[in-house]
Amino acid sequence: MAIVRMTRVTKCVLQYHGRKEELAPVFDYFKSCANEAIRIGVEKSLTSRYKLHCHLYHKLRSDSNFHNKYVFGALECAASKLKLYKRTIRKKPSAKIPYISRNHLILNNESYKIEGDTIRIPTEAGKYLFIKLTRYVLETIRDAKLGNLVLTDDKLIISYSLTVTEQKVSRFIGMDRNLDNVTTCDTQGRCNVHDLSEASRIINTYDRVKSRFRSNDARIKKKIFQKYGKLQKNRVHNILHCTSKKIVFQNSGIIMEDLKGIRKLYRKGNGQGKKYRRKMNSWSFYELQRQVEYKARWLGLPVEYVRAEGTSSKCAVCGSRLVPEEHRKMFCPTCKSIVDRDVNAAHNILLRGTRVVPDGVACEAVMTEPGRKEPVICRVDAAKSGVGIYLPIT
Ligand SMILES: [Zn+2]
């Protein structure tokens, strides 16, 4: 009997609201509650979310200073800050105790209510604030299960989730992320290069603009830089959204390399130039991964991660070390062929994530053992022969 895997997937929808003055006391109230939770959390060294809820939920709820509907959200907020704090003090013991100063409010799905086309948000005991939802938001969340609500100075964000059945796919895509492009290679041997050089150009331009800024006033500098940061983010994310949509809509399982910890390679003191480090550290590889993953999961497509070491330096056919050539080309001394660096890497990722089950004649002998003249069949390159079936490694 086939196992049907069900997963719960979450997305968010946002709308802008024009309420400012009415919300100021609400935000202050929420911040004081969250900061109190952080204070007690640090004092009693409660860092995990579970412990924080166990120790403080009933205590803060019974405290008349705090609105009981805000306690859950405040603890969630405090837990995330404390988690970050725990990680920071390991490296820097003199780090400041976190403090929440940003205006926002988190409510769980039991604390707010949607009645018709308006959302009811509790402000004080027995008092509510009503915000009209747009048609788009109502349409989006109609059949979904509602999650937390986040309210900021100008935005209202509702998270919603669905249970999806994981699709049985016969095709997989290996995805290699680079600074200027994303290369995909699928199990039928088709390769696609999605250009991302426009994103790099935008980041460079904003960097140049910011570097020419001359003012000694830190407050003005902060404001202006925030503005440019927002513009840059919007423009880059738009390009990434277009690319991730194209990748996901091929309706195949997705295999990506696990790039966790890559920033460690470009730290100060690693012997690299400032400009190079800046370029590599502004590479938004994670944002693309996040977008591809949530979009794929929403459609019930499987997403797998493989180890990243050696994907671009080893030959996808024979596994020997490649020699770099000009224009992102690589030469394989064993196969005596020149391959494209990105296509080879995408192919390697695909092979790592899939287990090749040869279903026909082994048509490609792919490895020569040292000391033997005859090549030995070690692996069958089914993507090239077209006779293999790809199965994901589980
Ligand atoms: Zn080779």
mmCIF file of C-alpha atoms and ligand atoms in Angstrom:
data_model
loop_
_atom_site.group_PDB
_atom_site.id
_atom_site.type_symbol
_atom_site.label_atom_id
_atom_site.label_comp_id
_atom_site.label_asym_id
_atom_site.label_seq_id
_atom_site.Cartn_x
_atom_site.Cartn_y
_atom_site.Cartn_z
ATOM 1 C CA MET A 1 0.000 0.000 0.000
ATOM 2 C CA ALA A 2 1.337 3.370 -0.930
ATOM 3 C CA ILE A 3 2.009 5.753 1.923
ATOM 4 C CA VAL A 4 0.362 9.126 1.501
ATOM 5 C CA ARG A 5 2.406 11.813 3.160
ATOM 6 C CA MET A 6 0.483 14.856 4.374
ATOM 7 C CA THR A 7 2.184 18.067 5.323
ATOM 8 C CA ARG A 8 0.959 21.293 6.816
ATOM 9 C CA VAL A 9 2.067 24.352 4.866
ATOM 10 C CA THR A 10 1.892 27.973 5.956
ATOM 11 C CA LYS A 11 1.736 31.252 4.096
ATOM 12 C CA CYS A 12 1.045 34.861 5.027
ATOM 13 C CA VAL A 13 -1.152 37.536 3.567
ATOM 14 C CA LEU A 14 -0.831 41.213 4.357
ATOM 15 C CA GLN A 15 -2.766 44.390 3.975
ATOM 16 C CA TYR A 16 -2.083 47.986 4.896
ATOM 17 C CA HIS A 17 -4.267 49.732 7.443
ATOM 18 C CA GLY A 18 -4.391 53.419 8.189
ATOM 19 C CA ARG A 19 -4.705 53.222 11.971
ATOM 20 C CA LYS A 20 -1.970 54.898 13.954
ATOM 21 C CA GLU A 21 -3.075 56.793 17.063
ATOM 22 C CA GLU A 22 -5.512 54.197 18.354
ATOM 23 C CA LEU A 23 -2.859 51.508 18.310
ATOM 24 C CA ALA A 24 -0.133 53.368 20.222
ATOM 25 C CA PRO A 25 -1.326 52.290 23.730
ATOM 26 C CA VAL A 26 -1.873 48.733 22.470
ATOM 27 C CA PHE A 27 1.722 48.470 21.232
ATOM 28 C CA ASP A 28 3.086 49.924 24.496
ATOM 29 C CA TYR A 29 1.080 47.423 26.440
ATOM 30 C CA PHE A 30 2.319 44.499 24.339
ATOM 31 C CA LYS A 31 5.939 45.644 24.529
ATOM 32 C CA SER A 32 5.844 45.940 28.326
ATOM 33 C CA CYS A 33 4.421 42.420 28.558
ATOM 34 C CA ALA A 34 7.081 40.975 26.224
ATOM 35 C CA ASN A 35 9.901 42.855 27.965
ATOM 36 C CA GLU A 36 8.717 41.572 31.336
ATOM 37 C CA ALA A 37 8.808 38.022 29.925
ATOM 38 C CA ILE A 38 12.363 38.614 28.648
ATOM 39 C CA ARG A 39 13.434 39.984 32.027
ATOM 40 C CA ILE A 40 12.136 36.937 33.901
ATOM 41 C CA GLY A 41 13.459 34.627 31.162
ATOM 42 C CA VAL A 42 17.007 35.984 31.529
ATOM 43 C CA GLU A 43 16.791 35.967 35.322
ATOM 44 C CA LYS A 44 15.685 32.341 35.540
ATOM 45 C CA SER A 45 17.582 31.323 32.381
ATOM 46 C CA LEU A 46 14.489 30.094 30.567
ATOM 47 C CA THR A 47 15.432 30.118 26.921
ATOM 48 C CA SER A 48 13.306 27.513 25.236
ATOM 49 C CA ARG A 49 9.842 28.380 24.036
ATOM 50 C CA TYR A 50 8.302 25.472 25.935
ATOM 51 C CA LYS A 51 9.893 26.378 29.274
ATOM 52 C CA LEU A 52 8.922 30.006 28.883
ATOM 53 C CA HIS A 53 5.288 29.076 28.270
ATOM 54 C CA CYS A 54 5.256 26.587 31.177
ATOM 55 C CA HIS A 55 6.686 29.003 33.713
ATOM 56 C CA LEU A 56 5.224 32.314 32.659
ATOM 57 C CA TYR A 57 1.925 31.805 30.846
ATOM 58 C CA HIS A 58 -0.334 31.532 33.887
ATOM 59 C CA LYS A 59 1.780 33.938 35.907
ATOM 60 C CA LEU A 60 1.488 36.740 33.347
ATOM 61 C CA ARG A 61 -2.168 35.981 32.631
ATOM 62 C CA SER A 62 -3.071 36.394 36.298
ATOM 63 C CA ASP A 63 -1.125 39.660 36.478
ATOM 64 C CA SER A 64 -3.661 42.471 36.224
ATOM 65 C CA ASN A 65 -1.073 44.704 34.500
ATOM 66 C CA PHE A 66 -1.279 42.668 31.324
ATOM 67 C CA HIS A 67 -4.164 41.939 29.005
ATOM 68 C CA ASN A 68 -4.543 38.153 29.028
ATOM 69 C CA LYS A 69 -5.061 38.013 25.249
ATOM 70 C CA TYR A 70 -1.576 39.427 24.642
ATOM 71 C CA VAL A 71 0.339 36.989 26.835
ATOM 72 C CA PHE A 72 0.648 34.224 24.237
ATOM 73 C CA GLY A 73 2.026 36.556 21.539
ATOM 74 C CA ALA A 74 4.326 38.314 24.006
ATOM 75 C CA LEU A 75 5.812 34.978 25.075
ATOM 76 C CA GLU A 76 6.346 33.964 21.436
ATOM 77 C CA CYS A 77 8.126 37.243 20.813
ATOM 78 C CA ALA A 78 10.207 36.925 23.993
ATOM 79 C CA ALA A 79 11.139 33.330 23.139
ATOM 80 C CA SER A 80 12.548 34.311 19.738
ATOM 81 C CA LYS A 81 14.566 37.158 21.278
ATOM 82 C CA LEU A 82 15.899 34.910 24.048
ATOM 83 C CA LYS A 83 16.905 32.235 21.565
ATOM 84 C CA LEU A 84 18.965 34.793 19.678
ATOM 85 C CA TYR A 85 20.398 36.134 22.942
ATOM 86 C CA LYS A 86 21.481 32.642 24.020
ATOM 87 C CA ARG A 87 23.412 32.242 20.769
ATOM 88 C CA THR A 88 24.963 35.728 21.016
ATOM 89 C CA ILE A 89 26.300 35.447 24.582
ATOM 90 C CA ARG A 90 28.219 32.329 23.634
ATOM 91 C CA LYS A 91 30.387 34.431 21.316
ATOM 92 C CA LYS A 92 30.104 37.741 23.114
ATOM 93 C CA PRO A 93 29.457 37.442 26.866
ATOM 94 C CA SER A 94 29.068 41.198 27.278
ATOM 95 C CA ALA A 95 26.061 41.351 24.914
ATOM 96 C CA LYS A 96 23.157 43.491 26.021
ATOM 97 C CA ILE A 97 19.953 41.898 27.285
ATOM 98 C CA PRO A 98 17.399 42.108 24.423
ATOM 99 C CA TYR A 99 14.725 44.726 24.592
ATOM 100 C CA ILE A 100 11.713 45.073 22.332
ATOM 101 C CA SER A 101 11.263 48.587 21.044
ATOM 102 C CA ARG A 102 9.541 47.980 17.706
ATOM 103 C CA ASN A 103 5.824 48.682 17.565
ATOM 104 C CA HIS A 104 4.039 45.439 16.915
ATOM 105 C CA LEU A 105 1.471 43.054 18.284
ATOM 106 C CA ILE A 106 1.199 39.274 17.923
ATOM 107 C CA LEU A 107 -2.096 37.537 18.576
ATOM 108 C CA ASN A 108 -2.899 33.846 18.356
ATOM 109 C CA ASN A 109 -5.901 32.688 16.356
ATOM 110 C CA GLU A 110 -8.113 32.447 19.420
ATOM 111 C CA SER A 111 -7.639 36.080 20.362
ATOM 112 C CA TYR A 112 -8.907 37.719 17.187
ATOM 113 C CA LYS A 113 -12.071 37.067 15.253
ATOM 114 C CA ILE A 114 -13.173 37.642 11.686
ATOM 115 C CA GLU A 115 -16.820 38.639 11.437
ATOM 116 C CA GLY A 116 -18.048 39.080 7.881
ATOM 117 C CA ASP A 117 -15.465 41.337 6.255
ATOM 118 C CA THR A 118 -14.044 42.903 9.423
ATOM 119 C CA ILE A 119 -11.442 41.669 11.854
ATOM 120 C CA ARG A 120 -11.969 42.202 15.575
ATOM 121 C CA ILE A 121 -8.814 42.866 17.600
ATOM 122 C CA PRO A 122 -8.967 43.151 21.414
ATOM 123 C CA THR A 123 -7.465 46.330 22.827
ATOM 124 C CA GLU A 124 -8.581 46.473 26.451
ATOM 125 C CA ALA A 125 -10.867 44.309 28.570
ATOM 126 C CA GLY A 126 -14.204 44.312 26.742
ATOM 127 C CA LYS A 127 -13.013 46.791 24.078
ATOM 128 C CA TYR A 128 -12.209 46.013 20.469
ATOM 129 C CA LEU A 129 -10.755 47.564 17.380
ATOM 130 C CA PHE A 130 -12.363 46.781 14.040
ATOM 131 C CA ILE A 131 -10.413 46.801 10.764
ATOM 132 C CA LYS A 132 -12.072 46.155 7.415
ATOM 133 C CA LEU A 133 -10.305 43.445 5.404
ATOM 134 C CA THR A 134 -9.784 43.803 1.676
ATOM 135 C CA ARG A 135 -11.481 41.485 -0.783
ATOM 136 C CA TYR A 136 -8.142 39.943 -1.731
ATOM 137 C CA VAL A 137 -7.348 38.993 1.884
ATOM 138 C CA LEU A 138 -10.818 37.519 2.443
ATOM 139 C CA GLU A 139 -10.574 35.545 -0.777
ATOM 140 C CA THR A 140 -7.123 34.196 0.168
ATOM 141 C CA ILE A 141 -7.985 32.987 3.666
ATOM 142 C CA ARG A 142 -11.469 31.711 2.897
ATOM 143 C CA ASP A 143 -10.844 27.945 3.136
ATOM 144 C CA ALA A 144 -7.607 28.008 5.113
ATOM 145 C CA LYS A 145 -6.962 27.456 8.797
ATOM 146 C CA LEU A 146 -5.969 30.741 10.387
ATOM 147 C CA GLY A 147 -2.774 31.177 12.389
ATOM 148 C CA ASN A 148 -1.167 34.084 14.221
ATOM 149 C CA LEU A 149 -1.907 37.694 13.452
ATOM 150 C CA VAL A 150 0.824 40.320 13.428
ATOM 151 C CA LEU A 151 -0.088 43.965 13.572
ATOM 152 C CA THR A 152 2.518 46.680 12.973
ATOM 153 C CA ASP A 153 2.336 50.449 12.525
ATOM 154 C CA ASP A 154 0.991 50.153 9.006
ATOM 155 C CA LYS A 155 0.545 46.461 8.213
ATOM 156 C CA LEU A 156 -1.750 43.654 9.228
ATOM 157 C CA ILE A 157 -0.357 40.193 8.512
ATOM 158 C CA ILE A 158 -2.407 37.018 8.852
ATOM 159 C CA SER A 159 -0.781 33.611 8.561
ATOM 160 C CA TYR A 160 -2.865 30.761 7.207
ATOM 161 C CA SER A 161 -2.208 27.110 6.591
ATOM 162 C CA LEU A 162 -3.430 24.200 4.542
ATOM 163 C CA THR A 163 -2.879 20.459 4.679
ATOM 164 C CA VAL A 164 -1.508 19.235 1.375
ATOM 165 C CA THR A 165 -0.839 15.746 0.128
ATOM 166 C CA GLU A 166 2.695 15.263 -1.100
ATOM 167 C CA GLN A 167 2.653 14.583 -4.832
ATOM 168 C CA LYS A 168 4.285 11.533 -6.331
ATOM 169 C CA VAL A 169 6.613 13.048 -8.878
ATOM 170 C CA SER A 170 8.588 11.241 -11.523
ATOM 171 C CA ARG A 171 10.832 14.178 -12.345
ATOM 172 C CA PHE A 172 13.393 15.941 -10.172
ATOM 173 C CA ILE A 173 15.290 19.177 -10.629
ATOM 174 C CA GLY A 174 18.810 19.768 -9.363
ATOM 175 C CA MET A 175 19.291 23.436 -8.597
ATOM 176 C CA ASP A 176 22.654 25.176 -8.399
ATOM 177 C CA ARG A 177 22.601 28.693 -7.010
ATOM 178 C CA ASN A 178 25.301 31.116 -8.122
ATOM 179 C CA LEU A 179 25.919 34.793 -7.686
ATOM 180 C CA ASP A 180 24.699 35.746 -11.149
ATOM 181 C CA ASN A 181 22.472 32.854 -12.157
ATOM 182 C CA VAL A 182 20.528 29.808 -11.079
ATOM 183 C CA THR A 183 21.093 26.675 -13.125
ATOM 184 C CA THR A 184 18.629 23.816 -13.086
ATOM 185 C CA CYS A 185 19.060 20.365 -14.514
ATOM 186 C CA ASP A 186 16.228 17.862 -14.600
ATOM 187 C CA THR A 187 16.085 14.086 -14.781
ATOM 188 C CA GLN A 188 15.236 14.215 -18.467
ATOM 189 C CA GLY A 189 18.510 15.950 -19.191
ATOM 190 C CA ARG A 190 17.121 19.426 -19.788
ATOM 191 C CA CYS A 191 19.146 22.336 -18.435
ATOM 192 C CA ASN A 192 17.976 25.873 -17.808
ATOM 193 C CA VAL A 193 19.991 28.912 -16.822
ATOM 194 C CA HIS A 194 17.997 31.632 -15.058
ATOM 195 C CA ASP A 195 19.830 34.924 -15.185
ATOM 196 C CA LEU A 196 20.137 36.851 -11.909
ATOM 197 C CA SER A 197 22.758 39.394 -12.944
ATOM 198 C CA GLU A 198 20.141 42.144 -12.703
ATOM 199 C CA ALA A 199 19.828 41.449 -8.958
ATOM 200 C CA SER A 200 23.604 41.758 -8.511
ATOM 201 C CA ARG A 201 23.581 44.987 -10.520
ATOM 202 C CA ILE A 202 20.868 46.466 -8.280
ATOM 203 C CA ILE A 203 22.795 45.555 -5.119
ATOM 204 C CA ASN A 204 25.967 47.120 -6.564
ATOM 205 C CA THR A 205 24.173 50.302 -7.540
ATOM 206 C CA TYR A 206 22.659 50.801 -4.082
ATOM 207 C CA ASP A 207 26.053 50.112 -2.506
ATOM 208 C CA ARG A 208 27.657 52.773 -4.672
ATOM 209 C CA VAL A 209 24.928 55.277 -3.859
ATOM 210 C CA LYS A 210 25.274 54.602 -0.129
ATOM 211 C CA SER A 211 29.062 54.863 -0.203
ATOM 212 C CA ARG A 212 28.810 58.398 -1.625
ATOM 213 C CA PHE A 213 26.657 59.572 1.235
ATOM 214 C CA ARG A 214 28.414 62.272 3.228
ATOM 215 C CA SER A 215 26.823 63.328 6.458
ATOM 216 C CA ASN A 216 27.986 63.101 10.031
ATOM 217 C CA ASP A 217 24.499 62.896 11.444
ATOM 218 C CA ALA A 218 23.916 59.250 12.368
ATOM 219 C CA ARG A 219 20.139 59.692 12.626
ATOM 220 C CA ILE A 220 19.795 61.000 9.077
ATOM 221 C CA LYS A 221 22.181 58.344 7.811
ATOM 222 C CA LYS A 222 20.135 55.597 9.445
ATOM 223 C CA LYS A 223 16.906 56.914 7.971
ATOM 224 C CA ILE A 224 18.301 57.265 4.444
ATOM 225 C CA PHE A 225 20.014 53.872 4.530
ATOM 226 C CA GLN A 226 16.825 52.234 5.740
ATOM 227 C CA LYS A 227 14.995 53.771 2.801
ATOM 228 C CA TYR A 228 17.553 52.499 0.289
ATOM 229 C CA GLY A 229 17.632 49.094 1.966
ATOM 230 C CA LYS A 230 13.889 48.756 1.566
ATOM 231 C CA LEU A 231 13.992 49.780 -2.100
ATOM 232 C CA GLN A 232 16.837 47.373 -2.805
ATOM 233 C CA LYS A 233 15.067 44.508 -1.044
ATOM 234 C CA ASN A 234 11.826 45.088 -2.953
ATOM 235 C CA ARG A 235 13.561 45.127 -6.316
ATOM 236 C CA VAL A 236 15.773 42.096 -5.670
ATOM 237 C CA HIS A 237 12.959 40.039 -4.153
ATOM 238 C CA ASN A 238 10.781 40.741 -7.154
ATOM 239 C CA ILE A 239 13.399 39.234 -9.470
ATOM 240 C CA LEU A 240 13.803 36.239 -7.155
ATOM 241 C CA HIS A 241 10.036 35.723 -7.034
ATOM 242 C CA CYS A 242 9.870 35.557 -10.836
ATOM 243 C CA THR A 243 12.734 33.021 -10.939
ATOM 244 C CA SER A 244 11.435 30.826 -8.110
ATOM 245 C CA LYS A 245 7.995 30.741 -9.704
ATOM 246 C CA LYS A 246 9.487 29.569 -13.002
ATOM 247 C CA ILE A 247 11.432 26.804 -11.224
ATOM 248 C CA VAL A 248 8.526 25.563 -9.116
ATOM 249 C CA PHE A 249 6.008 25.597 -11.951
ATOM 250 C CA GLN A 250 7.922 22.861 -13.767
ATOM 251 C CA ASN A 251 6.057 20.536 -11.368
ATOM 252 C CA SER A 252 9.070 18.472 -10.344
ATOM 253 C CA GLY A 253 10.651 17.573 -7.042
ATOM 254 C CA ILE A 254 13.437 19.999 -6.114
ATOM 255 C CA ILE A 255 16.944 19.194 -4.916
ATOM 256 C CA MET A 256 19.112 21.978 -3.569
ATOM 257 C CA GLU A 257 22.536 22.121 -1.977
ATOM 258 C CA ASP A 258 22.660 22.922 1.717
ATOM 259 C CA LEU A 259 24.553 26.202 1.889
ATOM 260 C CA LYS A 260 24.265 26.668 5.649
ATOM 261 C CA GLY A 261 27.388 28.257 7.065
ATOM 262 C CA ILE A 262 28.659 29.622 3.741
ATOM 263 C CA ARG A 263 29.048 33.104 5.210
ATOM 264 C CA LYS A 264 31.860 31.735 7.386
ATOM 265 C CA LEU A 265 33.971 31.513 4.232
ATOM 266 C CA TYR A 266 33.781 35.250 3.690
ATOM 267 C CA ARG A 267 34.637 36.652 7.093
ATOM 268 C CA LYS A 268 37.091 39.350 7.968
ATOM 269 C CA GLY A 269 40.577 37.914 8.334
ATOM 270 C CA ASN A 270 40.121 35.202 5.717
ATOM 271 C CA GLY A 271 42.581 36.930 3.417
ATOM 272 C CA GLN A 272 39.980 38.231 0.993
ATOM 273 C CA GLY A 273 39.439 41.771 -0.159
ATOM 274 C CA LYS A 274 36.753 44.002 1.318
ATOM 275 C CA LYS A 275 34.919 44.381 -1.982
ATOM 276 C CA TYR A 276 34.906 40.638 -2.653
ATOM 277 C CA ARG A 277 33.610 39.865 0.826
ATOM 278 C CA ARG A 278 30.900 42.500 0.442
ATOM 279 C CA LYS A 279 29.867 40.975 -2.890
ATOM 280 C CA MET A 280 29.722 37.431 -1.555
ATOM 281 C CA ASN A 281 27.936 38.386 1.656
ATOM 282 C CA SER A 282 25.227 40.326 -0.158
ATOM 283 C CA TRP A 283 24.380 37.243 -2.209
ATOM 284 C CA SER A 284 20.730 36.451 -1.444
ATOM 285 C CA PHE A 285 20.981 32.654 -1.791
ATOM 286 C CA TYR A 286 18.817 32.009 1.241
ATOM 287 C CA GLU A 287 15.935 34.175 0.058
ATOM 288 C CA LEU A 288 15.727 32.216 -3.192
ATOM 289 C CA GLN A 289 15.889 28.935 -1.271
ATOM 290 C CA ARG A 290 13.122 30.116 1.063
ATOM 291 C CA GLN A 291 10.898 31.163 -1.835
ATOM 292 C CA VAL A 292 11.438 27.970 -3.807
ATOM 293 C CA GLU A 293 10.851 25.822 -0.735
ATOM 294 C CA TYR A 294 7.610 27.414 0.421
ATOM 295 C CA LYS A 295 6.198 27.572 -3.106
ATOM 296 C CA ALA A 296 7.080 23.939 -3.773
ATOM 297 C CA ARG A 297 5.701 22.740 -0.446
ATOM 298 C CA TRP A 298 2.486 24.645 -1.097
ATOM 299 C CA LEU A 299 2.005 22.594 -4.259
ATOM 300 C CA GLY A 300 2.935 19.376 -2.437
ATOM 301 C CA LEU A 301 6.250 18.951 -4.271
ATOM 302 C CA PRO A 302 9.107 17.283 -2.380
ATOM 303 C CA VAL A 303 12.154 19.413 -1.519
ATOM 304 C CA GLU A 304 15.440 17.740 -0.594
ATOM 305 C CA TYR A 305 18.817 19.085 0.470
ATOM 306 C CA VAL A 306 22.179 17.579 -0.302
ATOM 307 C CA ARG A 307 25.688 18.311 0.896
ATOM 308 C CA ALA A 308 27.357 21.097 -1.088
ATOM 309 C CA GLU A 309 31.019 20.055 -0.931
ATOM 310 C CA GLY A 310 32.622 19.397 -4.273
ATOM 311 C CA THR A 311 29.535 19.890 -6.407
ATOM 312 C CA SER A 312 31.240 22.392 -8.673
ATOM 313 C CA SER A 313 34.763 20.990 -8.527
ATOM 314 C CA LYS A 314 34.079 17.357 -9.449
ATOM 315 C CA CYS A 315 32.961 15.885 -12.757
ATOM 316 C CA ALA A 316 29.320 14.773 -12.812
ATOM 317 C CA VAL A 317 30.140 11.860 -15.111
ATOM 318 C CA CYS A 318 33.317 10.358 -13.667
ATOM 319 C CA GLY A 319 33.812 12.111 -10.346
ATOM 320 C CA SER A 320 37.382 13.281 -10.977
ATOM 321 C CA ARG A 321 38.601 16.728 -10.056
ATOM 322 C CA LEU A 322 38.028 19.358 -12.744
ATOM 323 C CA VAL A 323 40.515 21.931 -13.961
ATOM 324 C CA PRO A 324 39.111 25.480 -14.259
ATOM 325 C CA GLU A 325 39.182 27.076 -17.714
ATOM 326 C CA GLU A 326 38.069 30.492 -18.907
ATOM 327 C CA HIS A 327 34.466 31.779 -18.911
ATOM 328 C CA ARG A 328 33.118 29.446 -16.212
ATOM 329 C CA LYS A 329 34.122 26.338 -18.123
ATOM 330 C CA MET A 330 35.831 23.301 -16.580
ATOM 331 C CA PHE A 331 38.018 20.637 -18.136
ATOM 332 C CA CYS A 332 37.797 16.979 -17.076
ATOM 333 C CA PRO A 333 41.157 15.247 -17.498
ATOM 334 C CA THR A 334 39.556 11.771 -17.417
ATOM 335 C CA CYS A 335 36.675 12.332 -19.841
ATOM 336 C CA LYS A 336 38.814 14.762 -21.889
ATOM 337 C CA SER A 337 35.874 17.117 -22.222
ATOM 338 C CA ILE A 338 35.038 20.701 -21.382
ATOM 339 C CA VAL A 339 31.907 21.181 -19.293
ATOM 340 C CA ASP A 340 29.987 24.221 -18.133
ATOM 341 C CA ARG A 341 30.710 24.858 -14.465
ATOM 342 C CA ASP A 342 27.106 25.618 -13.466
ATOM 343 C CA VAL A 343 25.483 22.841 -15.495
ATOM 344 C CA ASN A 344 27.988 20.347 -14.074
ATOM 345 C CA ALA A 345 27.208 21.508 -10.519
ATOM 346 C CA ALA A 346 23.445 21.251 -11.095
ATOM 347 C CA HIS A 347 23.942 17.757 -12.478
ATOM 348 C CA ASN A 348 26.021 16.762 -9.444
ATOM 349 C CA ILE A 349 23.341 18.044 -7.071
ATOM 350 C CA LEU A 350 20.688 16.119 -8.988
ATOM 351 C CA LEU A 351 22.749 12.915 -8.818
ATOM 352 C CA ARG A 352 23.414 13.332 -5.107
ATOM 353 C CA GLY A 353 19.735 13.779 -4.331
ATOM 354 C CA THR A 354 18.488 10.940 -6.479
ATOM 355 C CA ARG A 355 19.341 7.307 -6.412
ATOM 356 C CA VAL A 356 19.799 5.939 -9.909
ATOM 357 C CA VAL A 357 18.093 2.645 -10.557
ATOM 358 C CA PRO A 358 19.170 1.357 -13.956
ATOM 359 C CA ASP A 359 16.259 -0.171 -15.748
ATOM 360 C CA GLY A 360 17.986 -1.183 -18.930
ATOM 361 C CA VAL A 361 21.399 -1.695 -20.425
ATOM 362 C CA ALA A 362 24.261 0.003 -18.643
ATOM 363 C CA CYS A 363 25.293 2.284 -21.444
ATOM 364 C CA GLU A 364 27.940 4.439 -19.892
ATOM 365 C CA ALA A 365 31.023 3.125 -18.178
ATOM 366 C CA VAL A 366 32.053 5.960 -16.027
ATOM 367 C CA MET A 367 35.036 5.311 -13.792
ATOM 368 C CA THR A 368 38.554 4.093 -14.417
ATOM 369 C CA GLU A 369 40.300 2.476 -11.490
ATOM 370 C CA PRO A 370 43.944 3.418 -10.988
ATOM 371 C CA GLY A 371 46.276 0.791 -12.457
ATOM 372 C CA ARG A 372 43.669 -0.715 -14.776
ATOM 373 C CA LYS A 373 43.327 0.027 -18.435
ATOM 374 C CA GLU A 374 39.756 -1.122 -18.884
ATOM 375 C CA PRO A 375 37.136 1.248 -17.478
ATOM 376 C CA VAL A 376 34.921 -0.210 -14.744
ATOM 377 C CA ILE A 377 31.182 0.413 -14.628
ATOM 378 C CA CYS A 378 30.628 2.066 -11.321
ATOM 379 C CA ARG A 379 27.645 4.256 -11.895
ATOM 380 C CA VAL A 380 25.193 4.498 -14.738
ATOM 381 C CA ASP A 381 24.440 7.952 -15.896
ATOM 382 C CA ALA A 382 20.755 7.393 -16.451
ATOM 383 C CA ALA A 383 20.019 11.024 -17.188
ATOM 384 C CA LYS A 384 22.023 10.650 -20.367
ATOM 385 C CA SER A 385 20.910 7.176 -21.312
ATOM 386 C CA GLY A 386 17.259 7.913 -20.611
ATOM 387 C CA VAL A 387 16.602 4.412 -19.311
ATOM 388 C CA GLY A 388 16.907 4.906 -15.585
ATOM 389 C CA ILE A 389 14.300 5.746 -12.999
ATOM 390 C CA TYR A 390 15.161 8.339 -10.423
ATOM 391 C CA LEU A 391 14.094 7.792 -6.861
ATOM 392 C CA PRO A 392 14.605 10.285 -4.053
ATOM 393 C CA ILE A 393 16.835 9.190 -1.204
ATOM 394 C CA THR A 394 14.769 8.885 1.952
HETATM 395 ZN ZN ZN B 1 34.880 13.351 -16.155
#
